[in-house]
Each structure stands twice: as structure tokens, then as C-alpha cells.
Amino acid sequence: MKLRDTRKNWDRFGKTDPFYAILSEKDKSGGRWNKAEFFKTGEKEISDALGYIASKNLPLRHARALDFGCAVGRLTQALAPHFEEVIGVDIAASMIKLARKHNRYRTKCKYFLNKEDDLKLFPDNHFDFIYSNIVLQHMEPQYAGKYIREFVRVLTPEGVLLFQIPSRQLKFYPQAPSLRTKIKRFLPPSLLNLYRRIKHFFKPVLEMHGISKEKVVSILTQSGAQVLNIKENTAPDRSWESFMYLATKK
């Protein structure tokens, strides 16, 4: 799927059921997310992320942070108490509109619509901290890889980068799925995503993609980053092997 089609999908999600599109818990579809509860999940996630960084004894400047794939600002708002300035970026105009509506930090927290497959909105060495979770998995690898390179470019020297992306779809894991789930698990992502679009009559769907751990490390190192730690992160989708990457700029 081209990036413009991904943008159209997420723009429609923003107009229909934005909170559920971001955190797709079964009992929260159809606008059943409580706003306060939804944003509280962001505070917990950012607290855990910053605690993880602190556990690695990494010095972190608290000047400027980037929330990549900010959607309605769930994590951007959570970052704001910890940094002097926080920027949220997303490809969907409807999501950015909602993020600005829910902004509790006025000029300290800013949102930008990005229509490109890069981050040329920002100069080199601009952010002390870059965070992205359950975002890169919803775009084709060619775009995700380019954005990872851009993360390194806009990161300050010795700035901290923390992001998640799946590696591969699992064929087996310790559960007892249905026969249909077993069949779907053996389909390559391209066919599985096509199946989802047909099943939903070509309405917007959450596509899943991944990049192998080896390839992600290669992209980071070739872009001038130093990989400090990689940890498994199965929370986004248990049918995928997924990792959280911690890196800094050389």
C-alpha cells in the first residue's frame, strides 16, 4: 500500500473511531474509550519508557522531544511534563485536528501534519529524544526504513531514540488459536493485508508489516546510530515477533 493510501486510511480512522484505531481493545470499539482512561495509558507508557532509559544509565537532555505517529496526541501529551518542548507528527489531518483539540499544554506541545515520506519539516540534530510505538508496523517496510534513517538525522548528537517495529509474523506461539487463525498465520503479510481489505469491502484496515531485526540494526548503524539495546515487545500483536530498539547518535 502506498503511503498516500495509508494516509487516507488513517484520516478515515480519525473521523470514525480514532481512539480504538490507536488502541484496539475489543470492548472499546464504536467510541467506547473513555477519554481520561485513554490518555492515562499514554502517561503509563511514557513513564515506563523513561524508566527503561534511566535503567540503562543513559544521560537524557529534556529540551525537545518528538512523538512520531502521534495520532490524537496520547503520547505527546504524556511527554510534555518531561520536556521543555514536545512535537507530535502524523500523516492524517483528522488525527492532527483531534490532537490540537485535546492539547492541554498550549505552545509547549505542537502538532504537525507531515505528508511526506521523510522528516524534512525538521533540521538535522533537532531532537534530544525521539519515541515511536505501534506506528511503523502499519506502513510498508520501504517507508518505515526511510523514517528510521530520518530519526537518526534529526536526533541530536548523543540524543536518545526509542522505537518499536515488528520483525516477522510468527507461525507458532504457545496458544490454541482457531483453524482460521492458523491459516491466516501462514499467509505472507501482503496476502493477509489483501484478505483484510477484501473482508472489510476495501474499507480502511490496520495493515501489519515488519522489518527483520538484522535489517533494522543495519539501517541504524549505516545512518550513524549506535544500537544500545534491543528488547522483545509482544504487546502490539502477539502473532508477530516485535522489538523495541534503543539507540543513540554516534
Short mmCIF file of N, CA and C in Angstrom, two decimals, residues 7 28 40 46 48 65 74 83 110 138 156 191 199 222:
data_model
loop_
_atom_site.label_atom_id
_atom_site.label_comp_id
_atom_site.label_asym_id
_atom_site.label_seq_id
_atom_site.Cartn_x
_atom_site.Cartn_y
_atom_site.Cartn_z
N ARG A 7 -2.24 7.09 4.42
CA ARG A 7 -2.70 8.38 4.95
C ARG A 7 -4.21 8.50 4.87
N LYS A 28 -13.62 -1.70 23.26
CA LYS A 28 -13.53 -0.24 23.14
C LYS A 28 -13.92 0.28 21.76
N LYS A 40 -4.61 8.31 29.92
CA LYS A 40 -3.86 7.79 31.08
C LYS A 40 -2.93 6.67 30.64
N ILE A 46 4.79 6.28 28.74
CA ILE A 46 5.94 7.17 28.74
C ILE A 46 6.74 7.03 30.04
N ASP A 48 7.07 4.32 31.75
CA ASP A 48 7.83 3.08 31.60
C ASP A 48 9.01 3.28 30.65
N ALA A 65 11.50 16.93 22.43
CA ALA A 65 11.16 15.53 22.13
C ALA A 65 10.23 15.45 20.93
N ARG A 74 -1.90 11.01 22.31
CA ARG A 74 -1.90 10.22 23.53
C ARG A 74 -0.52 10.24 24.22
N PHE A 83 9.56 17.40 29.18
CA PHE A 83 10.41 18.10 28.24
C PHE A 83 9.98 19.56 28.10
N LYS A 110 3.30 21.02 20.33
CA LYS A 110 2.90 21.41 18.98
C LYS A 110 2.69 20.18 18.11
N HIS A 138 2.47 -0.19 10.73
CA HIS A 138 1.30 0.00 9.88
C HIS A 138 1.64 0.59 8.51
N THR A 156 19.72 14.72 17.99
CA THR A 156 20.93 15.44 18.37
C THR A 156 22.06 14.44 18.66
N LEU A 191 -0.48 -10.91 1.39
CA LEU A 191 -1.75 -11.58 1.14
C LEU A 191 -2.71 -11.40 2.31
N LYS A 199 -12.14 -8.53 2.98
CA LYS A 199 -13.09 -8.91 4.02
C LYS A 199 -13.91 -7.71 4.47
N GLN A 222 24.19 2.15 9.65
CA GLN A 222 24.58 2.84 8.42
C GLN A 222 24.16 4.31 8.42
#
